[in-house]
mmCIF file of C-alpha atoms in Angstrom:
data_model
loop_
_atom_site.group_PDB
_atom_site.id
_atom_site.type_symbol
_atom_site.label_atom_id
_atom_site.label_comp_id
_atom_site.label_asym_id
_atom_site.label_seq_id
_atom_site.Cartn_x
_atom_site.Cartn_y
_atom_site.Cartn_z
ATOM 1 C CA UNK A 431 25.133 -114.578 71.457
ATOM 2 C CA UNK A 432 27.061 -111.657 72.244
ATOM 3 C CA UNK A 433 30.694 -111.134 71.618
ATOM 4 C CA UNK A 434 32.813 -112.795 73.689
ATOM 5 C CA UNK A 435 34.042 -109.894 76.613
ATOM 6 C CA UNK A 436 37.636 -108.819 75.871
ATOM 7 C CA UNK A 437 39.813 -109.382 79.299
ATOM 8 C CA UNK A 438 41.581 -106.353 80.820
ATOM 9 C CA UNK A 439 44.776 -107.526 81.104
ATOM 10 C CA UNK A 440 47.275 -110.150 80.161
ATOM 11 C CA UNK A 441 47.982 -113.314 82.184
ATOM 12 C CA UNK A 442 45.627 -112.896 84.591
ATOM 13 C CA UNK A 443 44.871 -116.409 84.795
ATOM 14 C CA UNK A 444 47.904 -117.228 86.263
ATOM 15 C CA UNK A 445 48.124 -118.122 90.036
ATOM 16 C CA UNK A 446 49.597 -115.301 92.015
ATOM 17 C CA UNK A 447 50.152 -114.561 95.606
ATOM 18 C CA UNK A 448 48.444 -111.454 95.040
ATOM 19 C CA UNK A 449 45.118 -113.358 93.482
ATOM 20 C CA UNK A 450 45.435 -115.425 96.710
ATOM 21 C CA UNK A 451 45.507 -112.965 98.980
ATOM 22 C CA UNK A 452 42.726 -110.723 97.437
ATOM 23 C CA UNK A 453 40.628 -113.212 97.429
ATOM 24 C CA UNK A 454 37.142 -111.894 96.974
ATOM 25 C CA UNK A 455 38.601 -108.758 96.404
ATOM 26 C CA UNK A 456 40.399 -109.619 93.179
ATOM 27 C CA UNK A 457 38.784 -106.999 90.135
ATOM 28 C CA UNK A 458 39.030 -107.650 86.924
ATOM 29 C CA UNK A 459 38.057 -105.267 83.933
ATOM 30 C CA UNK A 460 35.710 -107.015 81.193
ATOM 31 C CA UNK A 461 34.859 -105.079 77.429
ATOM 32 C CA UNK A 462 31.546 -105.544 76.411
ATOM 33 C CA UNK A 463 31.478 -105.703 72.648
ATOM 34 C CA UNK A 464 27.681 -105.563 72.847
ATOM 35 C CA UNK A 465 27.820 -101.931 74.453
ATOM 36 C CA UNK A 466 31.433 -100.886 73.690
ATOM 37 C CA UNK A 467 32.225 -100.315 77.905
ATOM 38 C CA UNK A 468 34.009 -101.853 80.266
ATOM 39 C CA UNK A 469 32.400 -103.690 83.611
ATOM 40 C CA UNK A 470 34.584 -104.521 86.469
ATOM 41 C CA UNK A 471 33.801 -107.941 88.166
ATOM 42 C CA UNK A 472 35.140 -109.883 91.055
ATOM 43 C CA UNK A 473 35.525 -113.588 92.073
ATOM 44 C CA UNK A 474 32.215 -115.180 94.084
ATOM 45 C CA UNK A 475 33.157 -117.086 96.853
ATOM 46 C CA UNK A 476 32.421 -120.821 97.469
ATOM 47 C CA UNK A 477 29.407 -119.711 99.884
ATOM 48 C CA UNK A 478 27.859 -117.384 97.225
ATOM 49 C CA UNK A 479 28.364 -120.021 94.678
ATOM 50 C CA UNK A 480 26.956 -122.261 97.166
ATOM 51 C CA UNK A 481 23.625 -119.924 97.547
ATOM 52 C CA UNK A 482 23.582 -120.210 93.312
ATOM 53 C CA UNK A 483 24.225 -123.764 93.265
ATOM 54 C CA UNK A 484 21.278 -124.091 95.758
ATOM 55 C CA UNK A 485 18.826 -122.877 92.573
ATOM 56 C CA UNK A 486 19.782 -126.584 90.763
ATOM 57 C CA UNK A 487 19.419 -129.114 93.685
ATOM 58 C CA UNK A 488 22.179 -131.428 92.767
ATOM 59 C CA UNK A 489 24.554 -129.844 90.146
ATOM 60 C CA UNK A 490 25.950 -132.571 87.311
ATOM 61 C CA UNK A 491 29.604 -132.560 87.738
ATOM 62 C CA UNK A 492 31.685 -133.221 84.266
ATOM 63 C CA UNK A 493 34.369 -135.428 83.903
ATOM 64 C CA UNK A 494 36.650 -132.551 84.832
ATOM 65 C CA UNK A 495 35.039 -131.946 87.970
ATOM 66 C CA UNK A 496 33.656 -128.575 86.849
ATOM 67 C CA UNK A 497 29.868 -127.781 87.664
ATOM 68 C CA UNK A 498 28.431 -129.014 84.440
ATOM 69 C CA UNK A 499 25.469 -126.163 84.123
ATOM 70 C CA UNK A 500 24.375 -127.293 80.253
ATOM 71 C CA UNK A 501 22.702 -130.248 81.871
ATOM 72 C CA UNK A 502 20.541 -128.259 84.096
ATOM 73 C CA UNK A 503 17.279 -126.721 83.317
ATOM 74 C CA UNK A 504 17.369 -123.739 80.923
ATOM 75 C CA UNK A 505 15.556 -121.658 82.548
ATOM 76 C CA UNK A 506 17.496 -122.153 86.298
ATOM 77 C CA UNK A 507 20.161 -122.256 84.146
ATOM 78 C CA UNK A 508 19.610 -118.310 83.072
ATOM 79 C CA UNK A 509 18.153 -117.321 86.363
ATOM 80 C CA UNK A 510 21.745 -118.892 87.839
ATOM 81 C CA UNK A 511 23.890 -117.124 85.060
ATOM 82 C CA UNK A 512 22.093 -113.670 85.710
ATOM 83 C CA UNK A 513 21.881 -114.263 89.859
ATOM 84 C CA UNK A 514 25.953 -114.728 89.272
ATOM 85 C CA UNK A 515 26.546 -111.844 87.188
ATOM 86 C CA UNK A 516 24.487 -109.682 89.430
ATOM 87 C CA UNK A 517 26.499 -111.015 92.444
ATOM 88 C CA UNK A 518 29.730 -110.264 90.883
ATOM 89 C CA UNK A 519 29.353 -107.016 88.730
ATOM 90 C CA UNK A 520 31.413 -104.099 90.977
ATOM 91 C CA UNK A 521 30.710 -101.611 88.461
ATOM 92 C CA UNK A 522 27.900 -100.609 87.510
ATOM 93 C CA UNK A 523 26.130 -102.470 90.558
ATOM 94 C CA UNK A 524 22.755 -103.788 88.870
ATOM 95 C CA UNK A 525 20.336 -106.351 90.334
ATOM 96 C CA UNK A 526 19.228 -109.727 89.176
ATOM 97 C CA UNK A 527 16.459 -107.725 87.337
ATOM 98 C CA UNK A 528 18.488 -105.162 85.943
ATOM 99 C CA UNK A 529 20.978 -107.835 84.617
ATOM 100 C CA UNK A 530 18.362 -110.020 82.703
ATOM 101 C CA UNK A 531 17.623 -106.847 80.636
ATOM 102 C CA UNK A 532 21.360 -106.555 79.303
ATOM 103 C CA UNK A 533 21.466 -107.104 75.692
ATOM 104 C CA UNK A 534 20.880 -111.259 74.643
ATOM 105 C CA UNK A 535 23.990 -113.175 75.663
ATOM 106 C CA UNK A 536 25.845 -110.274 77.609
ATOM 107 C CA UNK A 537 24.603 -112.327 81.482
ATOM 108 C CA UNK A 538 25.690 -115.392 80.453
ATOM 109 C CA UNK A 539 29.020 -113.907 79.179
ATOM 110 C CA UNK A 540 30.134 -112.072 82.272
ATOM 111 C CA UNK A 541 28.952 -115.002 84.440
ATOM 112 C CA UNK A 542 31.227 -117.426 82.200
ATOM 113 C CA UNK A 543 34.166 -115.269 82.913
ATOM 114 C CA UNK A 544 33.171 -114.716 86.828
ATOM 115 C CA UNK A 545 33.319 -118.565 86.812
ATOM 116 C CA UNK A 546 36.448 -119.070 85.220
ATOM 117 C CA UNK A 547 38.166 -116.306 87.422
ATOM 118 C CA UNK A 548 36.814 -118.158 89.895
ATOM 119 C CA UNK A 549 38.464 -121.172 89.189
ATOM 120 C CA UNK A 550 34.551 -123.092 88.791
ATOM 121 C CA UNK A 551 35.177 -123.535 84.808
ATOM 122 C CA UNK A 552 37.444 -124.390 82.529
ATOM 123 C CA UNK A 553 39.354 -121.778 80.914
ATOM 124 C CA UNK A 554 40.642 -120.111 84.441
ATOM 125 C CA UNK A 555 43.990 -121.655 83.644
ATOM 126 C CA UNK A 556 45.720 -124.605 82.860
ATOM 127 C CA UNK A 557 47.053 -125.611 86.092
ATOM 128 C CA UNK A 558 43.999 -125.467 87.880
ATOM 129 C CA UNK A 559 42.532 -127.727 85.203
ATOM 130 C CA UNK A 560 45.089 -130.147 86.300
ATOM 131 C CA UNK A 561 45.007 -129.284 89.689
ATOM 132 C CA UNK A 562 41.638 -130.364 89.443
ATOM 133 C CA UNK A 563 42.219 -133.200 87.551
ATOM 134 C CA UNK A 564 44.580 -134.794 89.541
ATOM 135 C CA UNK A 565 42.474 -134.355 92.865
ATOM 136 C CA UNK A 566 39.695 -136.245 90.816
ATOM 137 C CA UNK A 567 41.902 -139.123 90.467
ATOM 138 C CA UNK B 365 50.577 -121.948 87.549
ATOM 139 C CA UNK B 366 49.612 -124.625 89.236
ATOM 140 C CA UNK B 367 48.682 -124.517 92.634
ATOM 141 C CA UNK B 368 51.194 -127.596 93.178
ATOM 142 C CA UNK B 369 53.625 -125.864 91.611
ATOM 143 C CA UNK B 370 52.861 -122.018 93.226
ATOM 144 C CA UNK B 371 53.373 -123.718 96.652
ATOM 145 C CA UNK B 372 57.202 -124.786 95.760
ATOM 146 C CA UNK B 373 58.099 -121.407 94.602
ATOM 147 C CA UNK B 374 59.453 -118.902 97.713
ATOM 148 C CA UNK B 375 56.100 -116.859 97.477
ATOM 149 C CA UNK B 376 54.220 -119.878 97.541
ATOM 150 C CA UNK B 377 56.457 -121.320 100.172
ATOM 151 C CA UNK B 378 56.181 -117.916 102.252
ATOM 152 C CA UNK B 379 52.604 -117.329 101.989
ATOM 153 C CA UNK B 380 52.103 -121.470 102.728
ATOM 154 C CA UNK B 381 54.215 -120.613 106.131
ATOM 155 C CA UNK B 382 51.691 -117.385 107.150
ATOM 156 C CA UNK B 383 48.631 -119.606 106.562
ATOM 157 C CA UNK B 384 49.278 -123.034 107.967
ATOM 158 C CA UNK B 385 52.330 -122.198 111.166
ATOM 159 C CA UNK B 386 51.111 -118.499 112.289
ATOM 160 C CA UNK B 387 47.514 -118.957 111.663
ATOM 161 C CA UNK B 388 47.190 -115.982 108.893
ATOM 162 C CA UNK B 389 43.333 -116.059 107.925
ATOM 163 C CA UNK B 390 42.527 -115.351 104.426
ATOM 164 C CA UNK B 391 39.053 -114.552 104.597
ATOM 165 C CA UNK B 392 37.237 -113.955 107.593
ATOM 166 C CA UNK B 393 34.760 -116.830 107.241
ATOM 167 C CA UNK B 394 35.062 -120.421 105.863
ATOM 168 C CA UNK B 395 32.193 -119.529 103.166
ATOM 169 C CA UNK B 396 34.502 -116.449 102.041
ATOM 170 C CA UNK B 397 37.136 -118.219 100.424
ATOM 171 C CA UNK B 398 37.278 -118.214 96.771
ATOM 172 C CA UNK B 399 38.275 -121.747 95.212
ATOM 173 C CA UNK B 400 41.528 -120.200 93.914
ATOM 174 C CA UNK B 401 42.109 -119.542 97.888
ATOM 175 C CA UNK B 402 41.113 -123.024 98.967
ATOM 176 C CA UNK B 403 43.016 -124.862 95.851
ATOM 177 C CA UNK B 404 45.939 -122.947 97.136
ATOM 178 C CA UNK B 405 45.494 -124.268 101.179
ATOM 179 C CA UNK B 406 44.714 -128.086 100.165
ATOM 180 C CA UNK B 407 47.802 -127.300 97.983
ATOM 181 C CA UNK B 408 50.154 -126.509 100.659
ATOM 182 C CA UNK B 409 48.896 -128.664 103.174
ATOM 183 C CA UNK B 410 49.733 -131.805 100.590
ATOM 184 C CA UNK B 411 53.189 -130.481 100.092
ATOM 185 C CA UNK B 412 53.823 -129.785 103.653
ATOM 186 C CA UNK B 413 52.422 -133.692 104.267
ATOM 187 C CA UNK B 414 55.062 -134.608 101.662
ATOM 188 C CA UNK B 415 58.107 -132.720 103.218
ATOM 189 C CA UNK B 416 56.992 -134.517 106.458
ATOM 190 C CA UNK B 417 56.682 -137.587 104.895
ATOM 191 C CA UNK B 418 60.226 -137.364 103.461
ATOM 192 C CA UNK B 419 61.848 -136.313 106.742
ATOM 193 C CA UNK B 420 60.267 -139.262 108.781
ATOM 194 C CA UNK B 421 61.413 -140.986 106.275
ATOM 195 C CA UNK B 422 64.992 -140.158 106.087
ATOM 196 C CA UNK B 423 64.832 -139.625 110.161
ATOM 197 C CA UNK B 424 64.040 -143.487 110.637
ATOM 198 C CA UNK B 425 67.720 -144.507 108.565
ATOM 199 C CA UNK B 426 70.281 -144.549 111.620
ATOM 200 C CA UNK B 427 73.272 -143.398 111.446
ATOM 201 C CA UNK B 428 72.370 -141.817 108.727
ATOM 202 C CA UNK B 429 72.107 -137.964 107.968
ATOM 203 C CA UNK B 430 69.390 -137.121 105.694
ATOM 204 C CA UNK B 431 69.478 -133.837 103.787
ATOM 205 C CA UNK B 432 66.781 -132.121 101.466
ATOM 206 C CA UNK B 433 67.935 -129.613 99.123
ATOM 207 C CA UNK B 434 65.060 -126.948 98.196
ATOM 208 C CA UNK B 435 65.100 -124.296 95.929
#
């Protein structure tokens, strides 16, 4: 797997008036160990996550409430991770294609982030963890 | 932060106001909201339900005055 990306900035994971308002137009800069650059990526909304989510049928939920893609089929599971990568890389702009020819590991990474900025995995911050967990209770 | 906690704080508070009293869209379509966005609206809508809650509450006491001190 590759190296983890390095995030741009500090707290970015921290609710914000600003992250509410930009919405979809939130950017955030990623470092690519595996090519030594920089990719800037955005949030996916719920209806593009929806169109990825479509790919799986019924997504397993965790206990947490967070899509729960380990328990889906490998191979959906890497056409999802690339299709959300793809859908949220603002620079450079590569397809689906493009994107499963990135160095091994490198899709899967940015996707992982693009989820957790977009508050669909753990990691995006604590209080949305337990905003989450308390509206599963 | 939380987005319970977010909505108590003046720019939560603010921002709650635009959205849910003069109808301040933040994304054109449903579908275009990010969960972040949407976390945020169920967020202020619960604390606006509990302010209302609290003020019925304190309203139905008689002859009482009812005060709620906020940040």
């Amino acid at each position: 797997m590759a190296d983890m990306p390095k995030q741009s900035s500090s707290p970015k994971d921290s609710l914000t008036k600003e992250d509410i308002l930009a919405g979809r137009e939130r950017r955030e800069t990623l470092h690519l160990d595996a090519y030594g650059k920089v990719v800037v990526i955005r949030p996916l909304t719920d209806g593009e996550f929806t169109e990825v989510f479509k790919l799986f049928g019924d997504v397993p939920i965790d206990e947490r409430g967070y899509p729960d893609l380990s328990k889906v089929d490998v191979h959906k599971n890497l056409v999802a991770l690339r299709k959300i990568a793809a859908m949220a890389l603002i620079e450079p702009k590569l397809t689906e294609e493009e994107v499963g020819h990135m160095a091994f590991g490198v899709p899967g990474a940015i996707a992982h982030r693009v989820l957790e900025i977009s508050g669909l995995a753990p990691g995006s911050s604590d209080g949305a963890r337990k905003f989450r967990a308390d509206a599963a209770r | 932060m939380a987005p319970e906690n977010f909505v108590r704080t003046p720019q939560g508070k603010e921002l709650a106001f635009l959205c849910l009293d003069l109808g301040y869209r933040l994304a054109d379509r449903v579908q275009d909201l990010t969960r972040g966005q949407i976390n945020f609206l169920v967020a202020a809508y619960n604390y606006r339900a509990e302010l209302t809650s609290l003020m019925a509450r304190l309203q139905r006491d008689e002859g009482t005055t009812g005060w709620v001190f906020m940040e």
